[in-house]
Coordinates of C-alpha atoms and ligand atoms in Angstrom, one line a residue:
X1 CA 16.6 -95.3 -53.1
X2 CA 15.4 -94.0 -49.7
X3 CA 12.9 -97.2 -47.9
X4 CA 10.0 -96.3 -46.1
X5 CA 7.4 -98.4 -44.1
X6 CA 4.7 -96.0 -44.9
X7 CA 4.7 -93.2 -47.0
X8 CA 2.0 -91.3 -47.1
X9 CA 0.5 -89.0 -49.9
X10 CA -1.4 -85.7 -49.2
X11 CA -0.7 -83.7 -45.8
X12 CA -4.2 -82.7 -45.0
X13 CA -6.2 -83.7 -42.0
X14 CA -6.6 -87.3 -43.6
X15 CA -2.6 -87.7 -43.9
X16 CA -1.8 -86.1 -40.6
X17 CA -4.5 -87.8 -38.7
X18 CA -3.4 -91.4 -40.8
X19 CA 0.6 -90.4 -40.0
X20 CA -0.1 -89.7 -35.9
X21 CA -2.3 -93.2 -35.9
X22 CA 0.5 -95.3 -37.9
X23 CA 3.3 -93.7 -35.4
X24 CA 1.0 -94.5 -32.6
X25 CA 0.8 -97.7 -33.1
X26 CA 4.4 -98.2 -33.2
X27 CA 5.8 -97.8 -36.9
X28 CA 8.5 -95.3 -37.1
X29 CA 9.7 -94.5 -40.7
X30 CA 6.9 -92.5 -41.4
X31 CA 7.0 -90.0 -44.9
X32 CA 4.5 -87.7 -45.4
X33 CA 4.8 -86.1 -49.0
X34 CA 2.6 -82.9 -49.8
X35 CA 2.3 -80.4 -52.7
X36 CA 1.8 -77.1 -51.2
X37 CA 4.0 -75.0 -48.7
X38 CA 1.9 -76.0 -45.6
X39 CA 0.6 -79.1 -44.6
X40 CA -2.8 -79.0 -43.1
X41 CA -4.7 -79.4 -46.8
X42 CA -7.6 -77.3 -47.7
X43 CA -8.4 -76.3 -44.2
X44 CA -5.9 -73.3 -44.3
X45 CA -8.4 -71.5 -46.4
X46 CA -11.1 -72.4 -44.3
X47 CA -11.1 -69.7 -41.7
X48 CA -14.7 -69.6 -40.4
X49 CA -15.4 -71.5 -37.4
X50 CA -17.5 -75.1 -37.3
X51 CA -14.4 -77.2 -37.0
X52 CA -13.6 -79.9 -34.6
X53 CA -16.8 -79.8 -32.4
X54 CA -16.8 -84.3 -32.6
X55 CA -13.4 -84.2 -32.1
X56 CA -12.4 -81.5 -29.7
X57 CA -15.9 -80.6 -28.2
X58 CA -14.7 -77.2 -29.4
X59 CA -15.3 -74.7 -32.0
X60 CA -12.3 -74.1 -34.1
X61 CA -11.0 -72.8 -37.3
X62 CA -9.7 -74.7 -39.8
X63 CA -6.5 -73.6 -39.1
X64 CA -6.9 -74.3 -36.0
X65 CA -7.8 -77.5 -36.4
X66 CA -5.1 -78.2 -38.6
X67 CA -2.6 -76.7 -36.4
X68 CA -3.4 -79.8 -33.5
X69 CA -2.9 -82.6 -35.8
X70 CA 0.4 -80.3 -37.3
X71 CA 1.8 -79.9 -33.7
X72 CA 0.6 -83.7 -32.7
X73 CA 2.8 -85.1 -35.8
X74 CA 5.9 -82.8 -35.4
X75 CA 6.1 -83.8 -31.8
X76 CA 6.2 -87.3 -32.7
X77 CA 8.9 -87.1 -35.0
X78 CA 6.9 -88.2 -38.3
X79 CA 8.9 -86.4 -41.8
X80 CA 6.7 -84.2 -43.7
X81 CA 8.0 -82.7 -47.1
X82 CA 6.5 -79.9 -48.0
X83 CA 6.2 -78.4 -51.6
X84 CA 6.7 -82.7 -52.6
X85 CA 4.3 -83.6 -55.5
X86 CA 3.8 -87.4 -56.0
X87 CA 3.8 -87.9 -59.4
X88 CA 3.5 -91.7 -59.8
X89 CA 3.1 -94.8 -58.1
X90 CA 4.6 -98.1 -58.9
X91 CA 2.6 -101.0 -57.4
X92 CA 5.0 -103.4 -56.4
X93 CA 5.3 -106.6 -58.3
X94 CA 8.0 -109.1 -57.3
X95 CA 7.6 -108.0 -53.8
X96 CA 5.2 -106.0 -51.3
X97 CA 7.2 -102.6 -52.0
X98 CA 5.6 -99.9 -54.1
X99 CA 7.9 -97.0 -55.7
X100 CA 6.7 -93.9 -54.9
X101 CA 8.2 -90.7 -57.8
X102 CA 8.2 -88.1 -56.1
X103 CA 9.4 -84.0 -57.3
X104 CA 10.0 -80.9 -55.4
X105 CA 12.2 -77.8 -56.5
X106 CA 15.5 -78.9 -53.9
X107 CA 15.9 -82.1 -54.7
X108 CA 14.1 -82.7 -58.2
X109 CA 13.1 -86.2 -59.0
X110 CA 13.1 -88.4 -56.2
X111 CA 12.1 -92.5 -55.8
X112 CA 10.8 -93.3 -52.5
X113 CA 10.6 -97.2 -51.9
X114 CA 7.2 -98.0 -49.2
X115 CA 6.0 -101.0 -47.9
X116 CA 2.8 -99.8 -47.4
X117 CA 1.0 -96.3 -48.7
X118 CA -1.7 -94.1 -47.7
X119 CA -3.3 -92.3 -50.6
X120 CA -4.8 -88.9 -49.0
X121 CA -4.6 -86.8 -51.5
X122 CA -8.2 -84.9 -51.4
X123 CA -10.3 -83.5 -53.5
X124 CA -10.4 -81.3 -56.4
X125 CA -13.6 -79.1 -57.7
X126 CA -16.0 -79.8 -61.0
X127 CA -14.9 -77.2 -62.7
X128 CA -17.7 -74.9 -65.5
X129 CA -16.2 -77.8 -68.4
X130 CA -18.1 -80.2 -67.0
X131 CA -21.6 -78.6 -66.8
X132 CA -21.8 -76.8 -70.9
X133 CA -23.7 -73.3 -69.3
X134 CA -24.2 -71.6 -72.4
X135 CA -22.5 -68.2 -73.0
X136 CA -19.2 -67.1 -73.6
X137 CA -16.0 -67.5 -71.6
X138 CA -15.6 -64.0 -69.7
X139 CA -13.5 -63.2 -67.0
X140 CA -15.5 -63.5 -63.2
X141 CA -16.3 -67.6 -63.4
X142 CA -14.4 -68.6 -60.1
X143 CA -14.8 -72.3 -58.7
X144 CA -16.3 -71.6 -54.9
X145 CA -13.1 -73.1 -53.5
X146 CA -10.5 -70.8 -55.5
X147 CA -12.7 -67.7 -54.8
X148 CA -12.3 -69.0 -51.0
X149 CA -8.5 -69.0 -51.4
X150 CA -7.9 -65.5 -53.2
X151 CA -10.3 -64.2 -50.2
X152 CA -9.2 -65.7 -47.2
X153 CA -5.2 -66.4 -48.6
X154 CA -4.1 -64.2 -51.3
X155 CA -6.4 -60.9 -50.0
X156 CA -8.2 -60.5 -53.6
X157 CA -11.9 -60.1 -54.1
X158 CA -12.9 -61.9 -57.0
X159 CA -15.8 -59.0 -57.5
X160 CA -18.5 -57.5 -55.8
X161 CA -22.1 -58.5 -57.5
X162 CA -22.3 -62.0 -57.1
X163 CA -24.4 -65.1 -58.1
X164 CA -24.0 -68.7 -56.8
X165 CA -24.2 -71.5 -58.8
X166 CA -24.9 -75.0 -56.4
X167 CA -25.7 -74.9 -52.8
X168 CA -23.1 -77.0 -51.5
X169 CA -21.6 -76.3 -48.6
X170 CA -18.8 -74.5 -49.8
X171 CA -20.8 -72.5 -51.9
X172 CA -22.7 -71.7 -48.3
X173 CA -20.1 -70.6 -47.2
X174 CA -18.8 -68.4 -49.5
X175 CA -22.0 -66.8 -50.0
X176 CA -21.6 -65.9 -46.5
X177 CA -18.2 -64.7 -46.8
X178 CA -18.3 -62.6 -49.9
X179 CA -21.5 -60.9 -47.6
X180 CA -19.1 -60.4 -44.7
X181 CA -16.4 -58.8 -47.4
X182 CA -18.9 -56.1 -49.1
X183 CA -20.2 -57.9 -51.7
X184 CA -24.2 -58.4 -52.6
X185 CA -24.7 -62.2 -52.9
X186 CA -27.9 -62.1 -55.2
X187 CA -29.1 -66.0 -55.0
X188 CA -27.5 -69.2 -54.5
X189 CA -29.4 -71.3 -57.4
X190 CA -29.2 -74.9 -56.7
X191 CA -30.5 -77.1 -59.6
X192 CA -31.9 -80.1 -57.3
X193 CA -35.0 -79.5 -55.5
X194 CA -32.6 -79.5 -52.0
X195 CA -29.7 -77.9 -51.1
X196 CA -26.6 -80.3 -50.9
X197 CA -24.8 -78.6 -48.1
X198 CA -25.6 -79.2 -44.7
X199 CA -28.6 -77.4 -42.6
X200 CA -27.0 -75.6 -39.8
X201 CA -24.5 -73.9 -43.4
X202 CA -28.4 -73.0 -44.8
X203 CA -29.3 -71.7 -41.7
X204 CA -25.7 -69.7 -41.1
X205 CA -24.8 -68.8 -44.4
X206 CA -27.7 -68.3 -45.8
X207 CA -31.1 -67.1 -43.9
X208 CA -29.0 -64.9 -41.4
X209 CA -28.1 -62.7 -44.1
X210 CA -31.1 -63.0 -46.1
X211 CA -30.1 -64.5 -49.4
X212 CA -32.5 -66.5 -51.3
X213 CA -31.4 -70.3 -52.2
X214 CA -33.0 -70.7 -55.5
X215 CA -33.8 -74.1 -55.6
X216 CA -34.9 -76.7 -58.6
X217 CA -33.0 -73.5 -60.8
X218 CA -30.0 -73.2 -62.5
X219 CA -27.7 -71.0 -64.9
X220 CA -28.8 -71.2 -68.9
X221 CA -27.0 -68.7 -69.7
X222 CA -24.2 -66.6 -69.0
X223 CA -23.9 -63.1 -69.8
X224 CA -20.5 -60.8 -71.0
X225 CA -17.7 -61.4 -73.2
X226 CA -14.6 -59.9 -71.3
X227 CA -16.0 -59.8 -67.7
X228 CA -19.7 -61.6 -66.6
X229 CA -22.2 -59.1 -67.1
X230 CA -24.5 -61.1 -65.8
X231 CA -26.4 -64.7 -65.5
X232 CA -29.5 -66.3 -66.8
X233 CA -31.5 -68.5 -64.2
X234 CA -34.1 -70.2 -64.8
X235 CA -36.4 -73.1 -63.2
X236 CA -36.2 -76.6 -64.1
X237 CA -38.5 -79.3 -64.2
X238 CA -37.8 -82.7 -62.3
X239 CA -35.8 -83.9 -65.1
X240 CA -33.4 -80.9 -64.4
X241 CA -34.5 -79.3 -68.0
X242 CA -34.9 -75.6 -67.8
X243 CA -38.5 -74.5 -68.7
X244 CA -39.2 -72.3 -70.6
X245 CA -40.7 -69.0 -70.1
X246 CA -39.2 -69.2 -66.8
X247 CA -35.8 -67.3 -67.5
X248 CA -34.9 -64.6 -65.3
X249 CA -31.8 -62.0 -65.3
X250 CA -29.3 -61.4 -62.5
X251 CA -26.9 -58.4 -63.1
X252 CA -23.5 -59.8 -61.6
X253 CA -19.7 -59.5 -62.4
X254 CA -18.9 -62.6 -60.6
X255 CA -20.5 -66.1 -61.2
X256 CA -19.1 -68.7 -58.4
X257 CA -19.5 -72.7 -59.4
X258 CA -20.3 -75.0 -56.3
X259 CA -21.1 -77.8 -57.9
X260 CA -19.7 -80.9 -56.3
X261 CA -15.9 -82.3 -55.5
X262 CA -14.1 -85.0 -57.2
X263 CA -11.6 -87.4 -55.5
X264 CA -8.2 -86.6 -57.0
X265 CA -7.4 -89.8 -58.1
X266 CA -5.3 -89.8 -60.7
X267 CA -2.7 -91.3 -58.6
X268 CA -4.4 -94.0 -57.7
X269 CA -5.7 -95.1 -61.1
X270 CA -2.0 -95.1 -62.5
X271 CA -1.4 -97.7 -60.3
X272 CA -4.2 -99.7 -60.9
X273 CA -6.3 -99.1 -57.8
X274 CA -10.2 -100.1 -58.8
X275 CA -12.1 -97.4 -58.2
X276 CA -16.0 -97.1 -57.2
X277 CA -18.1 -95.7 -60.0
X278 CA -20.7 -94.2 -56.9
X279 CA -18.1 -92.2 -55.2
X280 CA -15.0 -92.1 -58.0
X281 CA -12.7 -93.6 -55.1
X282 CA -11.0 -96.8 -54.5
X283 CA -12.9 -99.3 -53.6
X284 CA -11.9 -100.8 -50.0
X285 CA -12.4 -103.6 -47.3
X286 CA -13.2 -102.8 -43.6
X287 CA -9.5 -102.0 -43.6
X288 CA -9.8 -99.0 -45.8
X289 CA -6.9 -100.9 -47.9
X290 CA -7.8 -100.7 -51.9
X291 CA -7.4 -103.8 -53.8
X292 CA -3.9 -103.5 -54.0
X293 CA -2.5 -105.2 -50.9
X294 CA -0.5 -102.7 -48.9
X295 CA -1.9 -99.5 -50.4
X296 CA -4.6 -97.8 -48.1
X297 CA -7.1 -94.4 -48.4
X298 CA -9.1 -92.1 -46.6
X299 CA -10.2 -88.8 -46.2
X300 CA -11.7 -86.7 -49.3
X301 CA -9.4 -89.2 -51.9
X302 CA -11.8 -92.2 -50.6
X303 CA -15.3 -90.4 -50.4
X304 CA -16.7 -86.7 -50.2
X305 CA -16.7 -86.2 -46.3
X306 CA -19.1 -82.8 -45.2
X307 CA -17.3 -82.8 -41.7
X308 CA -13.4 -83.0 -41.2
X309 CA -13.7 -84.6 -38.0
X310 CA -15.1 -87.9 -39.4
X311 CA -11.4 -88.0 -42.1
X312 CA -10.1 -87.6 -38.8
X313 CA -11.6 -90.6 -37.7
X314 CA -11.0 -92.9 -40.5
X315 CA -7.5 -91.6 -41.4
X316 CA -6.5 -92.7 -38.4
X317 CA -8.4 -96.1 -38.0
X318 CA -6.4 -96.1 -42.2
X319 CA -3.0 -95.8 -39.9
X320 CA -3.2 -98.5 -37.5
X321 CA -4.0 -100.9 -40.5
X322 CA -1.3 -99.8 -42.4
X323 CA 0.8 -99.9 -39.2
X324 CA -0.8 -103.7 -38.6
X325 CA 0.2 -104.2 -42.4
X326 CA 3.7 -103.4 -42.2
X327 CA 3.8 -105.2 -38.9
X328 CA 2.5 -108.6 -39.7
X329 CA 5.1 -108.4 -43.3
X330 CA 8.2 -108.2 -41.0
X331 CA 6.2 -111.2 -38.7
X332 CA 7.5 -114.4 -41.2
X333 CA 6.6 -116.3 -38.2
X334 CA 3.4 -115.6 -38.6
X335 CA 2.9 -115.9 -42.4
X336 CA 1.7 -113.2 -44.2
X337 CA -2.0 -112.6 -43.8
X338 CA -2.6 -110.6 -47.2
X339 CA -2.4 -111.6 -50.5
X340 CA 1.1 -111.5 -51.7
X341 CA 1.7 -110.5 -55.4
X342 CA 2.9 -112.9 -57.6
X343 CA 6.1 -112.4 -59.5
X344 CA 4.5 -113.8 -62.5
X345 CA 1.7 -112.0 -62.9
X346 CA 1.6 -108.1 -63.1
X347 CA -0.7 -107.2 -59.9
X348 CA -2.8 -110.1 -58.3
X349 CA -6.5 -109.2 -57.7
X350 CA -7.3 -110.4 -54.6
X351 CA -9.8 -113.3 -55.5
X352 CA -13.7 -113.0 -54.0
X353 CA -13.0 -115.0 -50.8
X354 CA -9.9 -112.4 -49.7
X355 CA -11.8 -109.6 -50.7
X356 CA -14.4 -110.2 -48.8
X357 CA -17.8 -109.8 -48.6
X358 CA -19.5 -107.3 -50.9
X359 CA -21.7 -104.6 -49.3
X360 CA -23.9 -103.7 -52.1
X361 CA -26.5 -100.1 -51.8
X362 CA -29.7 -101.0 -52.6
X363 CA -33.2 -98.9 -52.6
X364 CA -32.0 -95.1 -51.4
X365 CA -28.5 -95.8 -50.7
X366 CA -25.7 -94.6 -53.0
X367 CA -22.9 -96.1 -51.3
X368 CA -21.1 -97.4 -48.6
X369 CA -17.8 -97.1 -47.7
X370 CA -16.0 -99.9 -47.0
X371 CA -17.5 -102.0 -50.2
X372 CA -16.1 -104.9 -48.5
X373 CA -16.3 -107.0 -45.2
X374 CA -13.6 -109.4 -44.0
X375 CA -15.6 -110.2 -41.0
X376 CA -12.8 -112.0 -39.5
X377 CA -10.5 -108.9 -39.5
X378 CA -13.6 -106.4 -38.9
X379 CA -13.6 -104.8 -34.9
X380 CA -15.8 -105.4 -32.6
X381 CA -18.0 -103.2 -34.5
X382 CA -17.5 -101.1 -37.8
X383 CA -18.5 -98.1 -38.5
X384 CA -20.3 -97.6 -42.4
X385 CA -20.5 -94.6 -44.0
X386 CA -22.6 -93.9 -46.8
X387 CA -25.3 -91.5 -48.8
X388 CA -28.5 -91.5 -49.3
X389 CA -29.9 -90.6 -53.0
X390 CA -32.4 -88.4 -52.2
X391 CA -34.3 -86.6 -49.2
X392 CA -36.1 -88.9 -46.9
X393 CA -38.3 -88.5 -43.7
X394 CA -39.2 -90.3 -41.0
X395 CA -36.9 -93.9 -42.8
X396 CA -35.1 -96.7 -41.9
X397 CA -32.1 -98.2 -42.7
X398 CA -31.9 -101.9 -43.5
X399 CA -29.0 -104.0 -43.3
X400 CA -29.9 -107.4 -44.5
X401 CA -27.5 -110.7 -44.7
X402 CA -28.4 -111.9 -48.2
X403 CA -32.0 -111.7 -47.5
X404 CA -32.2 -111.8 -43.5
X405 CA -32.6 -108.1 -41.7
X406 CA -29.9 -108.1 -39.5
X407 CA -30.1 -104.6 -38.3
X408 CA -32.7 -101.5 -38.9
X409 CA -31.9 -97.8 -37.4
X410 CA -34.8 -95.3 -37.7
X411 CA -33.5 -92.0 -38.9
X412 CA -35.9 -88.8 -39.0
X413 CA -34.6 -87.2 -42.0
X414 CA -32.0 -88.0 -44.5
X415 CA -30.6 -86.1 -47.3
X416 CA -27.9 -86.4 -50.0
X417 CA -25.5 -83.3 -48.9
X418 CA -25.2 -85.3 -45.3
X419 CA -23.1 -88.9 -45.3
X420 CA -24.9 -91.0 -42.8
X421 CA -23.2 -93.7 -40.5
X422 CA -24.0 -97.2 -39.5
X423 CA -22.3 -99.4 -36.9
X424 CA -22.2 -103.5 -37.7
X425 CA -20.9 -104.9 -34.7
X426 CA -19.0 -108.6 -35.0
X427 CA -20.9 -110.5 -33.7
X428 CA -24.0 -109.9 -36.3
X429 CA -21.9 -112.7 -38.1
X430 CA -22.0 -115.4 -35.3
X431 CA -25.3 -115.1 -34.9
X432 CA -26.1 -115.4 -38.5
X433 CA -24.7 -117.3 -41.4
X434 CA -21.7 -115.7 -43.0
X435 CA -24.0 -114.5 -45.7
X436 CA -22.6 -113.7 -50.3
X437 CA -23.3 -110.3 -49.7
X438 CA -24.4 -107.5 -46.9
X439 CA -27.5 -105.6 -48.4
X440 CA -27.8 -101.8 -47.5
X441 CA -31.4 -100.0 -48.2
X442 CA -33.9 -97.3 -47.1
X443 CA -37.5 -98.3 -45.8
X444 CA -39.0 -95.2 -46.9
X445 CA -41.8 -93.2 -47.6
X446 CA -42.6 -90.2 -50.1
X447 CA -45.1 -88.3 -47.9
X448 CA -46.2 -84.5 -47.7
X449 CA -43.6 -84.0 -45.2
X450 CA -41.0 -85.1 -47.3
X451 CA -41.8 -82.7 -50.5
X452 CA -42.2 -79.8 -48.0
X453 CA -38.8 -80.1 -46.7
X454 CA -37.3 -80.5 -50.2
X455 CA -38.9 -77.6 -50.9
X456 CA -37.8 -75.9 -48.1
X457 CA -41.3 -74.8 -46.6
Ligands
FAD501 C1 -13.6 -75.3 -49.6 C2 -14.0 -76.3 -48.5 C3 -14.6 -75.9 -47.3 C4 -14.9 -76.8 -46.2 N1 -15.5 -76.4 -45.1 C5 -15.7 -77.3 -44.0 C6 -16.3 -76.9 -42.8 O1 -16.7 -75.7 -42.6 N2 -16.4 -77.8 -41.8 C7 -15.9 -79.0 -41.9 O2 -15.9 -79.9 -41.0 N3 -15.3 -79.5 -43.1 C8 -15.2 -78.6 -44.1 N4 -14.7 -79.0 -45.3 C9 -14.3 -80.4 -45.4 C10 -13.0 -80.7 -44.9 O3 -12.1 -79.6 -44.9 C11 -12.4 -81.8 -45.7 O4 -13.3 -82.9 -45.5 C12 -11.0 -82.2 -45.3 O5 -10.1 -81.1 -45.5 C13 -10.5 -83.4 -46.1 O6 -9.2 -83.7 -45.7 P1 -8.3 -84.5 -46.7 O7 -7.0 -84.6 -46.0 O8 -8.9 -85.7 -47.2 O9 -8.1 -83.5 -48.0 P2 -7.4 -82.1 -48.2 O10 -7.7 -81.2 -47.0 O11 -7.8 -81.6 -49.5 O12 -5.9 -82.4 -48.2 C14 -5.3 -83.2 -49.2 C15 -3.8 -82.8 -49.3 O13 -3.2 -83.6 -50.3 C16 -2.3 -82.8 -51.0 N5 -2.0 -83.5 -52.3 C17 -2.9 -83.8 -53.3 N6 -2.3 -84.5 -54.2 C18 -0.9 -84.6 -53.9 C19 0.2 -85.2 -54.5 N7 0.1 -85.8 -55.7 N8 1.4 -85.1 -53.9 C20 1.5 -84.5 -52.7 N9 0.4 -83.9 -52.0 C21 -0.8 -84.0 -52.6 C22 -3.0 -81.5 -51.2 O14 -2.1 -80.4 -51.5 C23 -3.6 -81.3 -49.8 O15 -2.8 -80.6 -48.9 C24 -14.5 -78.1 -46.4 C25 -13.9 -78.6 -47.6 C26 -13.6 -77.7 -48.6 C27 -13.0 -78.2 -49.9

């Protein structure tokens, strides 16, 4: 069985950007093991521009952007093997080494032994299943993402009269391209009273080319039996119920679904990773390492991100503490500073104390990512991420020790479709008492302002 110190699963932008970071810092058997043909993950189908401006100060493509971090980990030597699939992963149990299975068409089924693993594996899109539309099941229902890829990839157009159904940004942005390839883009419904993607994509994608976003509406029905003939919209009241008397028809041969990613973690449930029900990834410690000791995630496995350059960030900050992980096992000097698993027992669960401190999202928030704080092993200051649950203006966010505000930052407006960042620094926890658990909440207020904006006046 070929040994690895890290072996890393997925080679998007979180993978490449975690592989570089773990190299880096000095950690040379290095595996990167992805699916597809290319490495570079779902940015190879995203060839508009908006890419890299925190990281590069530039404007790039997502190929583009890619293409650094594909360059950056050749030249340092890291392996990548393409068309790869990880199909299982085998915490380890008598000692710190998980088995990685592994298949690919040249060399079949392969186990990969890894002291430590990165699981970067993505994201995946709801698909029509999981929102019952009414209607039957004609040909033209594309999810946003695989429309982008037979567009921008394969050179298909999935049809030329086209409704949107979600207002995410990838939904955005296909509106925009379908425009761009010929086709009318009739409305981009959205069924929340705010769009979930990102202003400067409303803006962009949508105003510049005068489509109407539809919002607090959504698809009741869909039209056709062989190819969509067309959609049903209608509004909704604020419990999301359709109203009726409000239904309206759209003629379309194309209905494209944008609504919402999931974290592919099917992987990471088969090995027993606990998983957050707010954000349907693991749930982690300021380390970004999951509750099994060794194993680490970022990117679009660990949370939604709406900009690549901030998986960027935390892929690689997930790098140099695998990299520290693998460093301090080969260090018996030093004793092992994470929980070791017990031969007896199946997996140890890291008890309350080694876990850390739980942040917990309170009034507003949805989540935070990390869910845990070992402030002895936190930088000098830490950056949480998290969303808001609904649109805010003119709000602050609270972080309280137990009950004790340690640290408020005003923000003018929040809003669901854009994760928001925090920085604790470390020495919040000298000056206060190490407190059971780190509060995060909004100080908000529901004014005029705020229903305007949601409304989009
Ligand atoms: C359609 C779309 C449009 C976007 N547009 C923008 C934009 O305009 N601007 C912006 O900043 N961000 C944009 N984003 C967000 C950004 O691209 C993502 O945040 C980023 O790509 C996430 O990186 P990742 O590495 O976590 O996931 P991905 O890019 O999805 O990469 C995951 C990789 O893991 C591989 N993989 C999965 N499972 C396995 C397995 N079992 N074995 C081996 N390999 C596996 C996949 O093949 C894939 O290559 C967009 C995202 C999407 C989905």
């Amino acid at each position: 069985m070929q040994t690895y110190d890290i072996v890393i699963i997925g080679g998007g932008p979180a993978g490449l950007a975690a592989a570089i970071a773990a190299k880096e810092s000095g950690i040379d058997r290095i595996l990167i093991l992805e699916r597809s043909e290319r490495a570079g993950g779902i940015l190879n189908q995203c060839i508009h521009n908006g890419f890299g401006l925190h990281t590069f100060h530039e404007e790039l493509t997502g190929p583009e952007y890619a293409d650094r971090f594909i360059r950056q980990a050749e030249s340092l030597g890291i392996e990548c093997r393409l068309r790869t699939m990880a199909v299982d992963i085998a915490a380890g149990e008598a000692a710190p080494v998980h088995t990685v299975t592994a298949v690919s068409s040249t060399d079949g089924l392969v186990q990969i032994c890894a002291r430590s693993v990165i699981l970067a594996m993505g994201c995946r899109e709801r698909p029509r299943g999981a929102l019952n539309i009414p209607g039957f099941r004609p040909a033209g229902i594309f999810s946003a993402g695989t429309a982008q890829r037979l567009v921008n990839m394969d050179g298909y157009m999935p049809g030329r009269e086209v409704v949107i159904l979600g207002s995410g940004d990838i939904g955005l942005i296909m509106a925009r391209r379908m425009t761009l390839e010929g086709a009318k883009v009739h409305a981009v419904a959205e069924i929340m009273p705010y769009s979930g993607g990102l202003k400067r994509n409303i803006v962009q994608c949508l105003d510049d080319y005068g489509i109407p976003l539809l919002l607090s509406h959504t698809v009741t029905w869909i039209h056709g039996k062989d190819r969509v003939e067309g959609v049903t919209l209608s509004q909704v009241d604020e419990n999301r119920r359709p109203i009726p008397g409000t239904e309206q028809f759209y003629p379309c041969d194309t209905l494209l679904l944008s609504v919402g990613l999931i974290p592919e973690n099917e992987l990471s449930r088969g090995m027993g990773v606990t998983l957050s029900p707010a954000t349907s990834g693991p749930l982690v410690n300021e380390s970004l390492e999951t509750d099994i000791p060794g194993v680490f995630a970022c990117g679009n496995v660990l949370h939604v991100h709406d900009l690549v350059d901030y998986v960027s960030e935390e892929a690689s900050a997930a790098g140099r503490h695998a990299a520290d992980y693998v460093k301090h096992l080969g260090d018996k000097s030093a004793g092992t500073p994470f929980p070791m698993i017990s031969p007896a027992s199946k997996r140890r669960i890291p008890s309350s104390s080694e876990r850390g401190i739980p942040l917990t999202a309170e009034h507003g928030i949805r989540y935070t990512v990390p869910a845990f704080i070992r402030p002895e092993r936190m930088p000098s200051k830490l950056t949480i991420r998290f969303r808001v649950t609904d649109v805010y203006r003119n709000c602050r966010v609270c972080v309280c020790f137990d009950d004790i505000p340690v640290k408020k930052k005003a923000r003018r407006i929040v809003a669901p479709g854009e994760m928001e960042e925090i920085r604790l620094e470390r020495e919040l926890f000298e000056r206060h008492p190490v407190p059971k658990t780190i509060r995060f909440s909004l100080e908000t207020q529901n004014d005029e302002d705020t229903q305007d904006f949601k409304e989009g006046r």
